[in-house]
mmCIF file of C-alpha atoms in Angstrom:
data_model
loop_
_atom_site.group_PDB
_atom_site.id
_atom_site.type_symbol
_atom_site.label_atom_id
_atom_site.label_comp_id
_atom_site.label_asym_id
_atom_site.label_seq_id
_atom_site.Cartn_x
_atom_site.Cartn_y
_atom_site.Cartn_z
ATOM 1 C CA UNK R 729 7.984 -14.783 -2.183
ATOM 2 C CA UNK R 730 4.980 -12.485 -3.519
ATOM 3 C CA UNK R 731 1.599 -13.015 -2.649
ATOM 4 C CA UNK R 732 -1.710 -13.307 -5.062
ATOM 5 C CA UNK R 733 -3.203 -10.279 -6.362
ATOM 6 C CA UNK R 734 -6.085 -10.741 -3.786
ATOM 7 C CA UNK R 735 -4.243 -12.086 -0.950
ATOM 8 C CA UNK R 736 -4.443 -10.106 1.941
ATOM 9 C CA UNK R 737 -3.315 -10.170 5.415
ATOM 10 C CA UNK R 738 0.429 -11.643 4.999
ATOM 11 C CA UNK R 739 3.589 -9.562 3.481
ATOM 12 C CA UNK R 740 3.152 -6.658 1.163
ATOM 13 C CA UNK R 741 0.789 -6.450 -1.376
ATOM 14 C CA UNK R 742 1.153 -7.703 -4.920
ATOM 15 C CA UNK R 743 0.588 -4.871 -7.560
ATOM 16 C CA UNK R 744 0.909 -7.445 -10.598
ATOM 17 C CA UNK R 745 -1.348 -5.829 -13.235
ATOM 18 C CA UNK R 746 -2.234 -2.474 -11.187
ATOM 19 C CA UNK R 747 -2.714 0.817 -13.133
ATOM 20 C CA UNK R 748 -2.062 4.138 -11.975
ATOM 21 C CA UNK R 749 -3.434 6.732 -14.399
ATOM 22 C CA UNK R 750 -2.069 9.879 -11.729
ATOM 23 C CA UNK R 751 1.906 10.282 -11.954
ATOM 24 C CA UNK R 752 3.828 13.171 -11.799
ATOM 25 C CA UNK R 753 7.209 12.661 -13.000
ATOM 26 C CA UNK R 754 10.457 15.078 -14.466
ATOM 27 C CA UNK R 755 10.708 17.519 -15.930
ATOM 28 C CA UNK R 756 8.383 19.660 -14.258
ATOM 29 C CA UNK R 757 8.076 22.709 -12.915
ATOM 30 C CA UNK R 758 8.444 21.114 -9.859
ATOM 31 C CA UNK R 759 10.435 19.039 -7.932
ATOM 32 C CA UNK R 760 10.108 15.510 -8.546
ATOM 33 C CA UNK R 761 11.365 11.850 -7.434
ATOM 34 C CA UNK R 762 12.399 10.811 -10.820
ATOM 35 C CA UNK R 763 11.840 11.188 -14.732
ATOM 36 C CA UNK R 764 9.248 9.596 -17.284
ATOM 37 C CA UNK R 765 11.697 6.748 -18.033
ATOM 38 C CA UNK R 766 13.096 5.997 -14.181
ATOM 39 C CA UNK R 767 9.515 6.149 -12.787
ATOM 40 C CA UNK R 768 8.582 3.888 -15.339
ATOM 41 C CA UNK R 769 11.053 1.446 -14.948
ATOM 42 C CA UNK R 770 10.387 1.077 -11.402
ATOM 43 C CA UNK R 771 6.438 0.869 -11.997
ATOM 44 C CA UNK R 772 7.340 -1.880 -14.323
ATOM 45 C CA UNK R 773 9.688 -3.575 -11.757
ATOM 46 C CA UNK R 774 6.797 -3.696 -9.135
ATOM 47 C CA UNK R 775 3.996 -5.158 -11.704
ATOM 48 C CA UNK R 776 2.439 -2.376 -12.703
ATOM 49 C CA UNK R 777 0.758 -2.865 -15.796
ATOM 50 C CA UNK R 778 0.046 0.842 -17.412
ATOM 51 C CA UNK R 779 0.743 4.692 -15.902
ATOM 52 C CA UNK R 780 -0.668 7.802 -16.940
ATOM 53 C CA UNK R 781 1.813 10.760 -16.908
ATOM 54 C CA UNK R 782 0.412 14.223 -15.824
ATOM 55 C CA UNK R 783 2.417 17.339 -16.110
ATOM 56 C CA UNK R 784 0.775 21.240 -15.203
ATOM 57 C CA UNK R 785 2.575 22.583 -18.065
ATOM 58 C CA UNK R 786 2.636 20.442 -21.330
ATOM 59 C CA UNK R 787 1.490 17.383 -23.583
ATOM 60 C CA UNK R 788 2.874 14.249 -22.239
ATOM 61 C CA UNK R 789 2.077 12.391 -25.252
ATOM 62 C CA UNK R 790 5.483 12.228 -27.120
ATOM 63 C CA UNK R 791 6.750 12.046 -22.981
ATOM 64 C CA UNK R 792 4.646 8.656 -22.835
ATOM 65 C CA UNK R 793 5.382 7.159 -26.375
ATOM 66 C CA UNK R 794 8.798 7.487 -25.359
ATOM 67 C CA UNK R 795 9.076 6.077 -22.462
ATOM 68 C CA UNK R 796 6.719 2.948 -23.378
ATOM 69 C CA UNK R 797 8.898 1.943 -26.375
ATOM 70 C CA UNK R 798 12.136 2.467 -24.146
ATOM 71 C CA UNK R 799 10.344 0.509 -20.843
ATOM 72 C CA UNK R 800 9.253 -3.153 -21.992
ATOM 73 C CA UNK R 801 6.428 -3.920 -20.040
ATOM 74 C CA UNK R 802 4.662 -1.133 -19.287
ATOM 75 C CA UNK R 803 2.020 1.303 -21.277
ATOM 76 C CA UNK R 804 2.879 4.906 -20.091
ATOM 77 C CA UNK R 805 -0.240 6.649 -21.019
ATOM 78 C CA UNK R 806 0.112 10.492 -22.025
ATOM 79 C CA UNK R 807 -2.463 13.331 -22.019
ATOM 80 C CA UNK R 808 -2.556 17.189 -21.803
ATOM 81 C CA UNK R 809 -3.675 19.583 -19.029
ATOM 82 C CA UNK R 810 -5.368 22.742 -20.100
ATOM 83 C CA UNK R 811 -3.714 25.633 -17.642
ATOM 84 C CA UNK R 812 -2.801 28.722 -19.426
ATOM 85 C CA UNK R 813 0.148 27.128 -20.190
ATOM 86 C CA UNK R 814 -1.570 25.423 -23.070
ATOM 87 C CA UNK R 815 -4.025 27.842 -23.645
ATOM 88 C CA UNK R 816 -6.167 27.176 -21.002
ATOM 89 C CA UNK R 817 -9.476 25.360 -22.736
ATOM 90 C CA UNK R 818 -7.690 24.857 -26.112
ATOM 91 C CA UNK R 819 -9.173 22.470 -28.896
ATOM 92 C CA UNK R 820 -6.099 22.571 -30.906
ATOM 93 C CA UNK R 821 -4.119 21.386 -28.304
ATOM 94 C CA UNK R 822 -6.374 18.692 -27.166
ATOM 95 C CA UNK R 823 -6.742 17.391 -30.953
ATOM 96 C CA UNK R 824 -3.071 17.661 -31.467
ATOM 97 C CA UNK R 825 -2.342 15.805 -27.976
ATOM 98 C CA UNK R 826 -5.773 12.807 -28.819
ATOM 99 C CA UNK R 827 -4.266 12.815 -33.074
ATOM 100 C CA UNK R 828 -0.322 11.520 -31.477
ATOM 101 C CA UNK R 829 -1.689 9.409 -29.249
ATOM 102 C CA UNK R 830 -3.178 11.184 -26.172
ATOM 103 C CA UNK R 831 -5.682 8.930 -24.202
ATOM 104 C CA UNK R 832 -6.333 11.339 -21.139
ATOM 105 C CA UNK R 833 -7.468 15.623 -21.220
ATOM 106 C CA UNK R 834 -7.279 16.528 -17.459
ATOM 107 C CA UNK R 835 -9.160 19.761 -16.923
ATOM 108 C CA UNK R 836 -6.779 22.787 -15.386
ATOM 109 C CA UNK R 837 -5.122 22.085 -12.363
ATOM 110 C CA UNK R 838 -3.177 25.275 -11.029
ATOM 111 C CA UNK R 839 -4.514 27.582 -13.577
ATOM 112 C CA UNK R 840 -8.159 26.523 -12.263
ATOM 113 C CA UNK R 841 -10.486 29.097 -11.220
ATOM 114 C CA UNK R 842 -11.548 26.935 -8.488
ATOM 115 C CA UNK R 843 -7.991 26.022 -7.713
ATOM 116 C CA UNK R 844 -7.476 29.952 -6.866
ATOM 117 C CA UNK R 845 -10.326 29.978 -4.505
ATOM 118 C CA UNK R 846 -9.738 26.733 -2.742
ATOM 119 C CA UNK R 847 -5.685 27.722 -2.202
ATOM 120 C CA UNK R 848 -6.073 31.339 -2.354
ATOM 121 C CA UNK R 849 -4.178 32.223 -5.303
ATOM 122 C CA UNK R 850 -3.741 31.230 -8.713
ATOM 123 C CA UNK R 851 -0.863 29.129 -10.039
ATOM 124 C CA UNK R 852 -0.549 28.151 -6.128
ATOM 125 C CA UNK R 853 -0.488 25.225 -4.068
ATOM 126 C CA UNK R 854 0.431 26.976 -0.542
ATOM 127 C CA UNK R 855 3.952 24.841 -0.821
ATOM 128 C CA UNK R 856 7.367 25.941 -0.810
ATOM 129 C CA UNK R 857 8.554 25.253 -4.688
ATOM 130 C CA UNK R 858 5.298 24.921 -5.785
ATOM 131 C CA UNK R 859 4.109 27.568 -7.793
ATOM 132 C CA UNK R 860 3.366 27.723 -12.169
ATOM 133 C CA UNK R 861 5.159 30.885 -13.954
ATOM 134 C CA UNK R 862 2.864 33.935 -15.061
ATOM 135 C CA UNK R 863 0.382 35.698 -13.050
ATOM 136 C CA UNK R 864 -3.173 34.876 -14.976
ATOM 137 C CA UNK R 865 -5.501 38.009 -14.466
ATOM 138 C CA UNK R 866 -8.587 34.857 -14.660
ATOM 139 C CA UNK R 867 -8.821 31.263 -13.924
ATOM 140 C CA UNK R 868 -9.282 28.948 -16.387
ATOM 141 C CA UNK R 869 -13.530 27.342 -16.456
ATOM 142 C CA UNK R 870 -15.259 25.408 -18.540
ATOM 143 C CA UNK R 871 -18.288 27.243 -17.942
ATOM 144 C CA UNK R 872 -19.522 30.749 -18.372
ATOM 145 C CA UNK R 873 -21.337 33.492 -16.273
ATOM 146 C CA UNK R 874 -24.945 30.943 -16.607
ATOM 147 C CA UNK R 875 -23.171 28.170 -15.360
ATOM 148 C CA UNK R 876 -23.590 26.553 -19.002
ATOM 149 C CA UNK R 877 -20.526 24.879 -20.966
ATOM 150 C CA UNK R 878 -18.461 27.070 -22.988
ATOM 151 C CA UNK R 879 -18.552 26.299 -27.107
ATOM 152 C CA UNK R 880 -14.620 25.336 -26.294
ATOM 153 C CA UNK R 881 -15.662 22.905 -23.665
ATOM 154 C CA UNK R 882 -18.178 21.124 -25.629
ATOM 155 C CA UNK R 883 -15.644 21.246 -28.443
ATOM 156 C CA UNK R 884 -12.781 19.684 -26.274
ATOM 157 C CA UNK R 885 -15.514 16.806 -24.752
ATOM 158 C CA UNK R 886 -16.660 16.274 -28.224
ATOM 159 C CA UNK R 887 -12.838 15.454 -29.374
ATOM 160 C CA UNK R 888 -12.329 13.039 -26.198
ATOM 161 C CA UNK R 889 -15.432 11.271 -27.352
ATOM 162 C CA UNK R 890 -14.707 11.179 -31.000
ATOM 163 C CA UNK R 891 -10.855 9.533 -30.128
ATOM 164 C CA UNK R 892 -12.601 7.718 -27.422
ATOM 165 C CA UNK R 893 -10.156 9.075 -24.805
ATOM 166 C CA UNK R 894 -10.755 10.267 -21.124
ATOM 167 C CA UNK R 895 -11.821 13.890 -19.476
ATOM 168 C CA UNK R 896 -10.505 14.013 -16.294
ATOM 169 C CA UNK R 897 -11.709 17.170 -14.031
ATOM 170 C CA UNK R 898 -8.651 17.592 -12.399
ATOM 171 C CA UNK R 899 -9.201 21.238 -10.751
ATOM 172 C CA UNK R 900 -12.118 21.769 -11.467
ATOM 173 C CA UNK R 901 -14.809 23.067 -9.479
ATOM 174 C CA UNK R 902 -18.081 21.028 -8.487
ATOM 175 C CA UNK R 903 -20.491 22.736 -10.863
ATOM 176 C CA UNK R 904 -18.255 22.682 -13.537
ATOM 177 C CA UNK R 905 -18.701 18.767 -13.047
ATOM 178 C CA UNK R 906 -21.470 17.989 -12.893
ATOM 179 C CA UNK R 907 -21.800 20.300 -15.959
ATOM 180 C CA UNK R 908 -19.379 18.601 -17.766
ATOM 181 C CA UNK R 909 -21.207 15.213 -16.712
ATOM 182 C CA UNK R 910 -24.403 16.553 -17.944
ATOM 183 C CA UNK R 911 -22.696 16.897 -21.207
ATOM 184 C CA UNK R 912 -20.944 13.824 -21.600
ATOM 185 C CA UNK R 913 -23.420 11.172 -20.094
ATOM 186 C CA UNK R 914 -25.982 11.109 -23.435
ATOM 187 C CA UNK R 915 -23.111 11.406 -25.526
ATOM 188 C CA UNK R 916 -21.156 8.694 -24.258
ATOM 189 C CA UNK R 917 -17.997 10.719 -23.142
ATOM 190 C CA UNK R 918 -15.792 9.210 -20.555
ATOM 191 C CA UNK R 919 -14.813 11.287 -16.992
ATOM 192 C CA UNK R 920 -13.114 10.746 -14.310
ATOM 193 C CA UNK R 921 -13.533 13.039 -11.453
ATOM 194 C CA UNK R 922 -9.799 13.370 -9.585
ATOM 195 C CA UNK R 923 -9.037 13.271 -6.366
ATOM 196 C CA UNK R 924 -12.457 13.518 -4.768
ATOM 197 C CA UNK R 925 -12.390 15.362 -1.197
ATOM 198 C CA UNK R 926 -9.322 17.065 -1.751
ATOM 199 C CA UNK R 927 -10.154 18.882 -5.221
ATOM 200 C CA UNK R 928 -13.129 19.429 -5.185
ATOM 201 C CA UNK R 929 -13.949 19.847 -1.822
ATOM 202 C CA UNK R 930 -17.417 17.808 -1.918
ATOM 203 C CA UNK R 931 -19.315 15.374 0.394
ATOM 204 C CA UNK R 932 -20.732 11.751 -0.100
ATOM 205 C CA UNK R 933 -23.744 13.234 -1.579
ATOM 206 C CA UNK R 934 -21.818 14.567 -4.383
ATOM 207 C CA UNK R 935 -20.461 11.652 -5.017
ATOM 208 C CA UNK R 936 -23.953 10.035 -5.595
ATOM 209 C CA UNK R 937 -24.785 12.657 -8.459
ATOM 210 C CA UNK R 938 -20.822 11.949 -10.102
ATOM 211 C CA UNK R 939 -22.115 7.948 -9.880
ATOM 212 C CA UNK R 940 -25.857 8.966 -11.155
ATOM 213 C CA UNK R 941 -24.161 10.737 -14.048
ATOM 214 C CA UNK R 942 -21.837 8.001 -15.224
ATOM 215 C CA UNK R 943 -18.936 9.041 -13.889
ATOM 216 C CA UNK R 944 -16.137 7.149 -12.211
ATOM 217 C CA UNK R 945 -14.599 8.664 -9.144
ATOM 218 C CA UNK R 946 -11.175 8.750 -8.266
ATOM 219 C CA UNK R 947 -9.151 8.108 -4.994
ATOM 220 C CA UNK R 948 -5.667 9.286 -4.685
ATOM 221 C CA UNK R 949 -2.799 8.040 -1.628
ATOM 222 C CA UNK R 950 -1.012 11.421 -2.724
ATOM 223 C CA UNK R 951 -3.017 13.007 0.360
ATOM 224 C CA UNK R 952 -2.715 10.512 2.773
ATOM 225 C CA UNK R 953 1.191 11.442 3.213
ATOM 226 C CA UNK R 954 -0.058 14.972 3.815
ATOM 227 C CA UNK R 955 -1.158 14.987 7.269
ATOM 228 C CA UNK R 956 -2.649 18.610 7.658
ATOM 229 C CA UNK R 957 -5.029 17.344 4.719
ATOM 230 C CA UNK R 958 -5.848 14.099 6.323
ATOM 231 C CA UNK R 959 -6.811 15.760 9.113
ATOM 232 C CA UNK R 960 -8.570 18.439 7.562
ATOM 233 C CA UNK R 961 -10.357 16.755 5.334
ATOM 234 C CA UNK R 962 -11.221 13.541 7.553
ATOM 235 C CA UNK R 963 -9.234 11.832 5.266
ATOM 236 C CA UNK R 964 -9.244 8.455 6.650
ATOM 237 C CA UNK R 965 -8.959 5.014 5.581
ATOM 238 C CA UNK R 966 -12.296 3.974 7.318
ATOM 239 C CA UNK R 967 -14.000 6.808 5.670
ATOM 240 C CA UNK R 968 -12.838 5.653 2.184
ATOM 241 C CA UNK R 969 -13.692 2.022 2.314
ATOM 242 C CA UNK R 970 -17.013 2.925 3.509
ATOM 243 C CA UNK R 971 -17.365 5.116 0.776
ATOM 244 C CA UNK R 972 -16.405 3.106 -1.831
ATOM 245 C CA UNK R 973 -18.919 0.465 -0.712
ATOM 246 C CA UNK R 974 -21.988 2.567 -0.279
ATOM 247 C CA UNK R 975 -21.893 3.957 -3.962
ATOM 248 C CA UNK R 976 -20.213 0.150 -5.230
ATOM 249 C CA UNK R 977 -16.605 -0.386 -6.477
ATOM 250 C CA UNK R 978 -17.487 -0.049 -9.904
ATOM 251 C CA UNK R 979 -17.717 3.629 -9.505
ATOM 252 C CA UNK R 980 -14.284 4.018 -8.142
ATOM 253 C CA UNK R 981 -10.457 4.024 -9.274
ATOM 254 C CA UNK R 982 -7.492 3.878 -7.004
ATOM 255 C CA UNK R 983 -4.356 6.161 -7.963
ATOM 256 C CA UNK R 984 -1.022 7.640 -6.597
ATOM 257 C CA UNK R 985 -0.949 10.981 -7.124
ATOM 258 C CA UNK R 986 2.552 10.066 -7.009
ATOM 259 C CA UNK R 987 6.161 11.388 -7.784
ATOM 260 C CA UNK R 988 6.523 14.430 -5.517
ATOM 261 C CA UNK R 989 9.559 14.899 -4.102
ATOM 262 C CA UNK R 990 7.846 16.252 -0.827
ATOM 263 C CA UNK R 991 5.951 12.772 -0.362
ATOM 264 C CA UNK R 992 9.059 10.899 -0.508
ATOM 265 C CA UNK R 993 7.606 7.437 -2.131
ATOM 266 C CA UNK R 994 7.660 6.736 -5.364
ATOM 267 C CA UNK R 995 4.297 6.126 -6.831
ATOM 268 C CA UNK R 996 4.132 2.580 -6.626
ATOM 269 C CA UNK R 997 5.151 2.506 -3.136
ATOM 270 C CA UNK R 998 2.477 4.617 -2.703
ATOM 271 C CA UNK R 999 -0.298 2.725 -4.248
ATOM 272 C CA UNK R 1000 1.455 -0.673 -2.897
ATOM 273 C CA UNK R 1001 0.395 1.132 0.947
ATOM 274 C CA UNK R 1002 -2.731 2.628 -0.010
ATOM 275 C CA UNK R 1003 -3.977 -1.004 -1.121
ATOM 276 C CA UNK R 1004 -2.802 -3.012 1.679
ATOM 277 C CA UNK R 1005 -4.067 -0.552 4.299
ATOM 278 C CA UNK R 1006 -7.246 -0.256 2.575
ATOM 279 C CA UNK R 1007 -8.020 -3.871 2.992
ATOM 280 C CA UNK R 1008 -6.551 -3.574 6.692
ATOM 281 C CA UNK R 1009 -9.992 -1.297 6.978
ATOM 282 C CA UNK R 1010 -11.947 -3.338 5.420
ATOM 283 C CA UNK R 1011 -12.405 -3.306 1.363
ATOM 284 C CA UNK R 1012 -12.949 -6.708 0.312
ATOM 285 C CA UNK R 1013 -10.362 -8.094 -2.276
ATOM 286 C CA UNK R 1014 -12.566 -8.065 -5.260
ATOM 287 C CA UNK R 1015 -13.428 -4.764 -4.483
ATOM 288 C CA UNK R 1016 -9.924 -3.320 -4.628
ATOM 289 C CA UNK R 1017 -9.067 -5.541 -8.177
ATOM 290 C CA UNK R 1018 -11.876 -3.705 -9.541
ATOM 291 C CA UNK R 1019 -10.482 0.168 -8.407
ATOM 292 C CA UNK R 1020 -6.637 -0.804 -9.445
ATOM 293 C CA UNK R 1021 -6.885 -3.295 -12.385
ATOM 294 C CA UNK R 1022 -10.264 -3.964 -13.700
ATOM 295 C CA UNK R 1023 -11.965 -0.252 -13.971
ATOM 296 C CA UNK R 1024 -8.516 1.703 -14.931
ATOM 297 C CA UNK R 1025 -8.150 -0.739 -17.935
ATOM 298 C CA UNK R 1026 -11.292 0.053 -19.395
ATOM 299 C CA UNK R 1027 -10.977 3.712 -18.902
ATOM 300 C CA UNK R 1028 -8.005 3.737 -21.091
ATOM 301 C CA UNK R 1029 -9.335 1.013 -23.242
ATOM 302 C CA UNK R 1030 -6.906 -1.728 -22.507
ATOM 303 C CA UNK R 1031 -8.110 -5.583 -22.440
ATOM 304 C CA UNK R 1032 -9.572 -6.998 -19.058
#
């Protein structure tokens, strides 16, 4: 027997209509729990209504298109990440990715300037098996020595706005954001800042300058199920709730991070925990529909 959408407090929680727009599935360059079609299948089986697939290393736009005409069900959403193994901050490859169908441009993850200085090393992530091919003499930034955007970063946000797709910041570091924000707010560009806390490594009052600049913030389980991060990075359920509520729901998206081998659950498991133990500590129900159904749709344009 499954429970309402909102119903809390009895049996596991009901993902009917959830999005997760943070998946990592095979192939990668890493190891991972299952493919594009497998991980889709079982996001469908669970209710899921749309995923995004991420990869470090190429366009998962033909990936996604794939995978949603072979899955009924589901919309696997594709994008493009822009480490050096793209070309780093590449307009051709973004248009390319946005003109077949791309819907998300996540900044550089491992290839990230920032990235380097957070885990000491470029291409790293301080994990056994974890680790991108070449050794970049630079990291990838979207802004230059005066802290301004680069002509290629204005060119890539001005594609995303033009095919009404997503920038997400992925790696990036926190005045590259709130440069890129800068940018896109008068222009009507859509961001999404990842995985708040863990990349970048920023406070609440951050958060109040992502929210002032019309960006939506997003919360991943992926580092929940890393306890040396938890810990570090007071991690905590109570200190998510409360800081979803203080800057207001409508700010915020809920995702996975999902499909590492390491982590063990497969994204939806993950998300299916991360909601019902975020209403254990205290996010009302309307609150979470809004950060896993409601908000996620609109990013990616899909009907609420």
């Amino acid at each position: 027997m499954t429970n309402s959408p909102l119903a809390a407090g009895r049996g596991p929680y009901d993902l009917q209509g959830a999005i997760d727009l943070h998946v990592h599935t095979a192939p990668c360059l890493f190891a991972r729990l299952g493919d594009d079609i497998e991980t889709a299948r079982l996001c469908a089986g669970a209710g899921l209504r749309a995923i995004a697939i991420k990869s470090h290393h190429e366009s998962t736009v033909s990936r996604a298109r794939l995978s949603s005409q072979a899955v009924p069900g589901i919309d696997v959403v594709g994008g493009i990440t822009l480490n050096w193994t793209v070309g780093g901050v590449n307009p051709y490859a973004v248009e390319a990715a946005l003109l077949t169908g791309g819907r998300i441009v996540w900044g550089p993850s491992g290839h990230a300037a920032y990235h380097g200085e957070i885990m000491g090393g470029l291409g790293s992530w301080g994990r056994p098996g974890m680790a991108m091919p070449g050794s970049p003499d630079a990291g990838v930034q979207v802004t230059d020595e005066t802290g301004q955007l680069t002509s290629a970063a204005r060119n890539v946000l001005d594609l995303i706005g033009d095919h009404d797709a997503v920038f997400a910041t992925s790696h990036l570091g926190p005045h590259e954001i709130l440069a890129v924000l800068a940018y896109a707010k008068p222009r009507g560009i859509k961001v999404l800042v990842n995985h708040v806390f863990y990349l970048p490594r920023v406070d609440e009052e951050f958060l109040g300058k992502v929210v002032a600049a019309g960006g939506l913030i997003e919360i991943v389980s992926g580092v929940m199920l890393v306890p040396k991060l938890q810990k570090d990075l007071d991690y905590t359920y109570s200190r998510l709730v409360a800081t979803i509520q203080r800057f207001g729901a409508e700010s915020f998206i809920l995702a996975s991070d999902g499909g590492s081998v390491d982590l063990a659950l497969w994204p939806y498991e993950q998300l299916r925990m991360f909601a019902r133990l975020l209403l254990n500590a205290g996010l009302k129900e309307p609150e979470l529909d809004l950060t896993l159904r409601t908000n996620p749709a609109r990013l990616i344009g899909l009907p609420v």
